mmCIF file of C-alpha atoms in Angstrom:
data_model
loop_
_atom_site.group_PDB
_atom_site.id
_atom_site.type_symbol
_atom_site.label_atom_id
_atom_site.label_comp_id
_atom_site.label_asym_id
_atom_site.label_seq_id
_atom_site.Cartn_x
_atom_site.Cartn_y
_atom_site.Cartn_z
ATOM 1 C CA MET V 1 -12.534 19.516 11.805
ATOM 2 C CA ASP V 2 -10.183 18.083 9.219
ATOM 3 C CA ARG V 3 -9.915 14.341 8.694
ATOM 4 C CA ALA V 4 -7.561 12.264 6.586
ATOM 5 C CA ALA V 5 -7.888 9.150 4.459
ATOM 6 C CA VAL V 6 -4.429 7.679 4.013
ATOM 7 C CA PHE V 7 -4.016 5.162 1.204
ATOM 8 C CA ASP V 8 -1.456 2.550 0.347
ATOM 9 C CA VAL V 9 -1.099 2.377 -3.449
ATOM 10 C CA ASP V 10 0.131 -0.993 -4.788
ATOM 11 C CA GLY V 11 -2.678 -3.539 -4.512
ATOM 12 C CA THR V 12 -4.974 -0.935 -2.975
ATOM 13 C CA LEU V 13 -5.429 1.644 -5.732
ATOM 14 C CA ALA V 14 -3.321 0.106 -8.517
ATOM 15 C CA ASP V 15 -3.454 -3.464 -9.821
ATOM 16 C CA THR V 16 0.279 -4.084 -9.507
ATOM 17 C CA ASN V 17 0.926 -6.833 -6.974
ATOM 18 C CA HIS V 18 1.342 -9.657 -9.447
ATOM 19 C CA LEU V 19 3.591 -7.495 -11.603
ATOM 20 C CA HIS V 20 5.779 -6.967 -8.546
ATOM 21 C CA VAL V 21 5.792 -10.697 -7.801
ATOM 22 C CA THR V 22 6.968 -11.478 -11.331
ATOM 23 C CA ALA V 23 9.695 -8.824 -11.206
ATOM 24 C CA TRP V 24 10.950 -9.973 -7.797
ATOM 25 C CA TRP V 25 10.896 -13.639 -8.836
ATOM 26 C CA GLU V 26 13.047 -12.894 -11.885
ATOM 27 C CA ALA V 27 15.370 -10.645 -9.877
ATOM 28 C CA PHE V 28 15.962 -13.424 -7.365
ATOM 29 C CA ARG V 29 16.440 -15.976 -10.177
ATOM 30 C CA GLN V 30 19.051 -13.808 -11.861
ATOM 31 C CA SER V 31 21.040 -13.801 -8.613
ATOM 32 C CA GLY V 32 20.792 -17.561 -8.253
ATOM 33 C CA HIS V 33 18.005 -17.707 -5.677
ATOM 34 C CA ARG V 34 14.926 -19.889 -5.985
ATOM 35 C CA VAL V 35 12.095 -18.104 -4.204
ATOM 36 C CA GLU V 36 8.491 -19.202 -4.637
ATOM 37 C CA MET V 37 6.024 -16.650 -5.928
ATOM 38 C CA TRP V 38 3.628 -17.319 -3.054
ATOM 39 C CA ASP V 39 6.293 -16.330 -0.537
ATOM 40 C CA ILE V 40 7.107 -13.184 -2.511
ATOM 41 C CA HIS V 41 3.443 -12.243 -2.578
ATOM 42 C CA GLN V 42 3.152 -12.524 1.211
ATOM 43 C CA ALA V 43 6.126 -10.166 1.623
ATOM 44 C CA LEU V 44 4.878 -7.419 -0.710
ATOM 45 C CA GLY V 45 4.493 -4.086 1.007
ATOM 46 C CA LEU V 46 7.695 -4.375 3.006
ATOM 47 C CA PRO V 47 10.606 -2.054 2.197
ATOM 48 C CA SER V 48 12.859 -3.696 -0.387
ATOM 49 C CA HIS V 49 15.717 -4.525 1.979
ATOM 50 C CA HIS V 50 13.303 -6.004 4.505
ATOM 51 C CA LEU V 51 11.612 -8.042 1.770
ATOM 52 C CA VAL V 52 14.938 -9.518 0.646
ATOM 53 C CA ALA V 53 15.920 -10.300 4.242
ATOM 54 C CA ARG V 54 12.587 -11.986 4.927
ATOM 55 C CA LEU V 55 12.803 -14.168 1.821
ATOM 56 C CA LEU V 56 16.509 -15.061 1.850
ATOM 57 C CA GLY V 57 17.074 -15.270 5.596
ATOM 58 C CA ASP V 58 19.648 -13.885 7.972
ATOM 59 C CA ASP V 59 22.378 -16.264 6.814
ATOM 60 C CA ARG V 60 22.423 -14.857 3.258
ATOM 61 C CA ASP V 61 25.329 -12.953 1.757
ATOM 62 C CA THR V 62 24.025 -9.434 2.283
ATOM 63 C CA ASP V 63 26.476 -8.066 -0.291
ATOM 64 C CA GLY V 64 24.058 -9.316 -2.938
ATOM 65 C CA ASP V 65 20.973 -7.524 -1.598
ATOM 66 C CA ASP V 66 21.430 -4.376 -3.644
ATOM 67 C CA THR V 67 21.897 -6.416 -6.832
ATOM 68 C CA VAL V 68 18.539 -8.110 -6.320
ATOM 69 C CA ILE V 69 16.814 -4.849 -5.431
ATOM 70 C CA THR V 70 18.221 -3.035 -8.460
ATOM 71 C CA ALA V 71 17.211 -5.909 -10.743
ATOM 72 C CA HIS V 72 13.660 -5.777 -9.408
ATOM 73 C CA LYS V 73 13.505 -2.036 -10.006
ATOM 74 C CA VAL V 74 14.730 -2.408 -13.597
ATOM 75 C CA LEU V 75 12.434 -5.346 -14.347
ATOM 76 C CA TYR V 76 9.391 -3.710 -12.779
ATOM 77 C CA ALA V 77 9.949 -0.556 -14.826
ATOM 78 C CA THR V 78 9.196 -2.574 -17.965
ATOM 79 C CA PHE V 79 5.631 -2.927 -16.661
ATOM 80 C CA PHE V 80 4.955 0.781 -16.161
ATOM 81 C CA ASP V 81 2.800 1.054 -19.270
ATOM 82 C CA ARG V 82 0.668 -1.873 -18.049
ATOM 83 C CA ILE V 83 -0.236 -0.435 -14.649
ATOM 84 C CA ALA V 84 -3.975 0.035 -14.273
ATOM 85 C CA PRO V 85 -6.139 1.370 -11.456
ATOM 86 C CA LEU V 86 -8.230 -1.090 -9.499
ATOM 87 C CA GLU V 87 -11.973 -0.913 -9.980
ATOM 88 C CA ARG V 88 -13.346 2.542 -9.050
ATOM 89 C CA ALA V 89 -10.244 3.471 -7.080
ATOM 90 C CA PRO V 90 -10.107 6.978 -8.602
ATOM 91 C CA ASP V 91 -13.821 7.416 -7.842
ATOM 92 C CA LEU V 92 -13.222 6.522 -4.187
ATOM 93 C CA LEU V 93 -10.464 9.121 -3.880
ATOM 94 C CA ARG V 94 -12.620 11.806 -5.489
ATOM 95 C CA GLU V 95 -15.676 10.955 -3.382
ATOM 96 C CA LEU V 96 -13.666 11.341 -0.197
ATOM 97 C CA ALA V 97 -11.978 14.554 -1.357
ATOM 98 C CA GLU V 98 -15.322 16.053 -2.356
ATOM 99 C CA SER V 99 -16.686 15.125 1.083
ATOM 100 C CA GLY V 100 -13.940 17.126 2.774
ATOM 101 C CA TRP V 101 -11.396 14.409 3.475
ATOM 102 C CA LYS V 102 -7.704 15.042 2.944
ATOM 103 C CA VAL V 103 -6.484 12.173 0.768
ATOM 104 C CA VAL V 104 -2.853 11.232 1.330
ATOM 105 C CA LEU V 105 -0.891 8.474 -0.386
ATOM 106 C CA ALA V 106 1.588 6.514 1.747
ATOM 107 C CA THR V 107 3.679 4.267 -0.461
ATOM 108 C CA SER V 108 7.107 2.667 -0.602
ATOM 109 C CA ALA V 109 7.288 3.636 -4.284
ATOM 110 C CA SER V 110 9.306 6.681 -5.290
ATOM 111 C CA GLY V 111 10.704 8.437 -8.333
ATOM 112 C CA ALA V 112 9.645 7.124 -11.726
ATOM 113 C CA GLU V 113 7.663 4.274 -10.177
ATOM 114 C CA LEU V 114 5.546 6.651 -8.104
ATOM 115 C CA ALA V 115 5.028 8.873 -11.143
ATOM 116 C CA ALA V 116 3.819 5.859 -13.147
ATOM 117 C CA LEU V 117 1.403 4.882 -10.387
ATOM 118 C CA ARG V 118 -0.066 8.359 -10.106
ATOM 119 C CA HIS V 119 -0.380 8.579 -13.886
ATOM 120 C CA ALA V 120 -2.284 5.279 -13.964
ATOM 121 C CA ILE V 121 -4.609 6.209 -11.108
ATOM 122 C CA ASP V 122 -5.244 9.610 -12.721
ATOM 123 C CA ALA V 123 -6.747 11.254 -9.632
ATOM 124 C CA ASP V 124 -4.204 13.929 -8.727
ATOM 125 C CA ASP V 125 -7.058 16.417 -8.354
ATOM 126 C CA ALA V 126 -8.216 14.451 -5.295
ATOM 127 C CA ILE V 127 -4.826 13.893 -3.645
ATOM 128 C CA THR V 128 -3.687 16.345 -0.983
ATOM 129 C CA ALA V 129 -0.193 14.954 -0.429
ATOM 130 C CA THR V 130 2.046 11.922 -0.890
ATOM 131 C CA THR V 131 4.673 10.350 1.327
ATOM 132 C CA SER V 132 7.103 7.912 -0.266
ATOM 133 C CA ALA V 133 10.115 5.794 0.609
ATOM 134 C CA ASP V 134 12.257 8.913 0.220
ATOM 135 C CA ASP V 135 10.452 10.642 3.101
ATOM 136 C CA VAL V 136 10.836 8.096 5.912
ATOM 137 C CA LYS V 137 13.669 6.214 7.578
ATOM 138 C CA GLU V 138 11.618 3.101 8.315
ATOM 139 C CA GLY V 139 8.805 1.776 6.139
ATOM 140 C CA LYS V 140 5.743 -0.292 7.001
ATOM 141 C CA PRO V 141 4.985 -2.146 9.263
ATOM 142 C CA ALA V 142 6.624 0.650 11.289
ATOM 143 C CA PRO V 143 4.175 3.512 11.907
ATOM 144 C CA GLU V 144 6.465 6.207 10.481
ATOM 145 C CA PRO V 145 4.806 6.353 7.009
ATOM 146 C CA VAL V 146 1.393 6.821 8.654
ATOM 147 C CA HIS V 147 2.745 9.449 11.050
ATOM 148 C CA GLN V 148 4.314 11.270 8.104
ATOM 149 C CA ALA V 149 1.046 11.177 6.171
ATOM 150 C CA LEU V 150 -0.878 12.605 9.137
ATOM 151 C CA GLU V 151 1.704 15.346 9.543
ATOM 152 C CA LEU V 152 1.322 16.301 5.893
ATOM 153 C CA ALA V 153 -2.460 16.375 6.310
ATOM 154 C CA GLY V 154 -2.327 18.224 9.624
ATOM 155 C CA VAL V 155 -4.734 15.711 11.142
ATOM 156 C CA PRO V 156 -4.532 13.753 14.431
ATOM 157 C CA ALA V 157 -4.689 9.953 14.491
ATOM 158 C CA ASP V 158 -8.225 9.815 15.874
ATOM 159 C CA ARG V 159 -9.562 11.614 12.792
ATOM 160 C CA ALA V 160 -7.824 9.407 10.256
ATOM 161 C CA VAL V 161 -8.168 6.059 8.538
ATOM 162 C CA PHE V 162 -5.548 4.039 6.679
ATOM 163 C CA ILE V 163 -6.725 1.921 3.730
ATOM 164 C CA GLY V 164 -4.393 -0.828 2.517
ATOM 165 C CA ASP V 165 -4.190 -4.361 1.170
ATOM 166 C CA ALA V 166 -1.281 -5.831 3.130
ATOM 167 C CA VAL V 167 -0.729 -7.157 6.617
ATOM 168 C CA TRP V 168 2.054 -4.574 6.924
ATOM 169 C CA ASP V 169 -0.418 -1.771 6.211
ATOM 170 C CA MET V 170 -2.729 -2.881 9.008
ATOM 171 C CA LYS V 171 0.165 -3.298 11.437
ATOM 172 C CA ALA V 172 1.415 0.195 10.600
ATOM 173 C CA ALA V 173 -2.077 1.624 11.129
ATOM 174 C CA THR V 174 -2.410 -0.135 14.487
ATOM 175 C CA ALA V 175 1.022 1.055 15.618
ATOM 176 C CA ALA V 176 0.057 4.630 14.673
ATOM 177 C CA ASN V 177 -3.307 4.375 16.527
ATOM 178 C CA VAL V 178 -5.159 4.899 13.254
ATOM 179 C CA VAL V 179 -8.186 2.901 12.142
ATOM 180 C CA GLY V 180 -7.113 0.353 9.534
ATOM 181 C CA VAL V 181 -9.372 -0.695 6.659
ATOM 182 C CA GLY V 182 -8.267 -3.680 4.605
ATOM 183 C CA LEU V 183 -8.938 -4.460 0.956
ATOM 184 C CA LEU V 184 -8.753 -7.960 -0.533
ATOM 185 C CA SER V 185 -7.630 -6.608 -3.915
ATOM 186 C CA GLY V 186 -3.981 -7.288 -3.112
ATOM 187 C CA GLY V 187 -4.593 -10.994 -2.614
ATOM 188 C CA ILE V 188 -4.161 -11.219 1.180
ATOM 189 C CA SER V 189 -6.896 -13.051 3.068
ATOM 190 C CA ARG V 190 -9.568 -11.407 5.185
ATOM 191 C CA ALA V 191 -8.428 -13.408 8.215
ATOM 192 C CA ASP V 192 -4.824 -12.248 7.871
ATOM 193 C CA LEU V 193 -5.864 -8.600 7.499
ATOM 194 C CA GLU V 194 -8.170 -8.795 10.504
ATOM 195 C CA THR V 195 -5.518 -10.505 12.615
ATOM 196 C CA ALA V 196 -3.120 -7.683 11.707
ATOM 197 C CA GLY V 197 -5.619 -5.121 13.010
ATOM 198 C CA ALA V 198 -8.069 -4.253 10.221
ATOM 199 C CA ARG V 199 -11.257 -2.756 11.674
ATOM 200 C CA ALA V 200 -13.157 -3.789 8.544
ATOM 201 C CA VAL V 201 -12.299 -5.540 5.274
ATOM 202 C CA TYR V 202 -13.781 -4.952 1.814
ATOM 203 C CA ARG V 203 -13.348 -6.707 -1.514
ATOM 204 C CA ASN V 204 -11.785 -3.708 -3.251
ATOM 205 C CA ALA V 205 -12.032 0.063 -3.604
ATOM 206 C CA ALA V 206 -15.354 -0.276 -5.440
ATOM 207 C CA ASP V 207 -16.836 -2.307 -2.593
ATOM 208 C CA LEU V 208 -15.647 0.217 -0.014
ATOM 209 C CA LEU V 209 -17.087 3.066 -2.079
ATOM 210 C CA GLU V 210 -20.473 1.322 -2.222
ATOM 211 C CA GLN V 211 -20.458 0.751 1.540
ATOM 212 C CA LEU V 212 -18.970 4.050 2.682
ATOM 213 C CA GLY V 213 -22.073 4.873 4.704
ATOM 214 C CA SER V 214 -21.605 1.878 6.987
ATOM 215 C CA SER V 215 -17.790 1.840 7.013
ATOM 216 C CA PRO V 216 -15.322 3.000 9.690
ATOM 217 C CA ILE V 217 -14.909 6.097 7.525
ATOM 218 C CA ALA V 218 -18.548 6.981 8.220
ATOM 219 C CA ASP V 219 -17.938 6.398 11.943
ATOM 220 C CA ILE V 220 -15.267 9.097 11.897
ATOM 221 C CA GLU V 221 -17.663 11.395 10.018
ATOM 222 C CA ARG V 222 -20.331 10.848 12.671
ATOM 223 C CA ARG V 223 -17.897 11.585 15.502
ATOM 224 C CA ARG V 224 -16.934 14.768 13.685
ATOM 225 C CA SER V 225 -20.559 15.819 13.286
ATOM 226 C CA GLY V 226 -21.296 15.005 16.907
#
């Protein structure tokens, strides 16, 4: 029976979260908003419009949202050549693919940003499919990105796992009835990931790879074999 490993990208496979924080901070500053980097970091992983709403509040002038979002996109693009994979992330994808898992990326990135991420990770040979912001109406923490990833893989929720670094990833996994596995590599605490629904939490992709045999991923393998 097929099974799917769905991956978030930023902060999970690619070491980009602090680059995003810097770009968002400057984008907000250019529009006259003082937003602390810590608050930006906690909001990473949300769709851009939701992130702006969370950080500026409901009483903001929404006419300025697109200006901030466009500025972030332009500023972040200057970091494309600095994007690097997190430790052993490509190895984890290849190990799962070689073991028969369908590896699907579920990310809010699209276009040139997604291309830069995939270039940095350099594991296209292991990736079955990708779902991006262009493919869903509602991003994480809504379950739609996970549902879309499972549809692309042709795998039911009970034979899938979603690996991510953000609270929003774990909430999306829970809402989609998929096992969520959290990674600390994005800078979110173990407690926050567990509260959001993570079945297990690992330091980073390398740590998960080393402990695959005792992870929720192995539990799905054992159910399959049984």
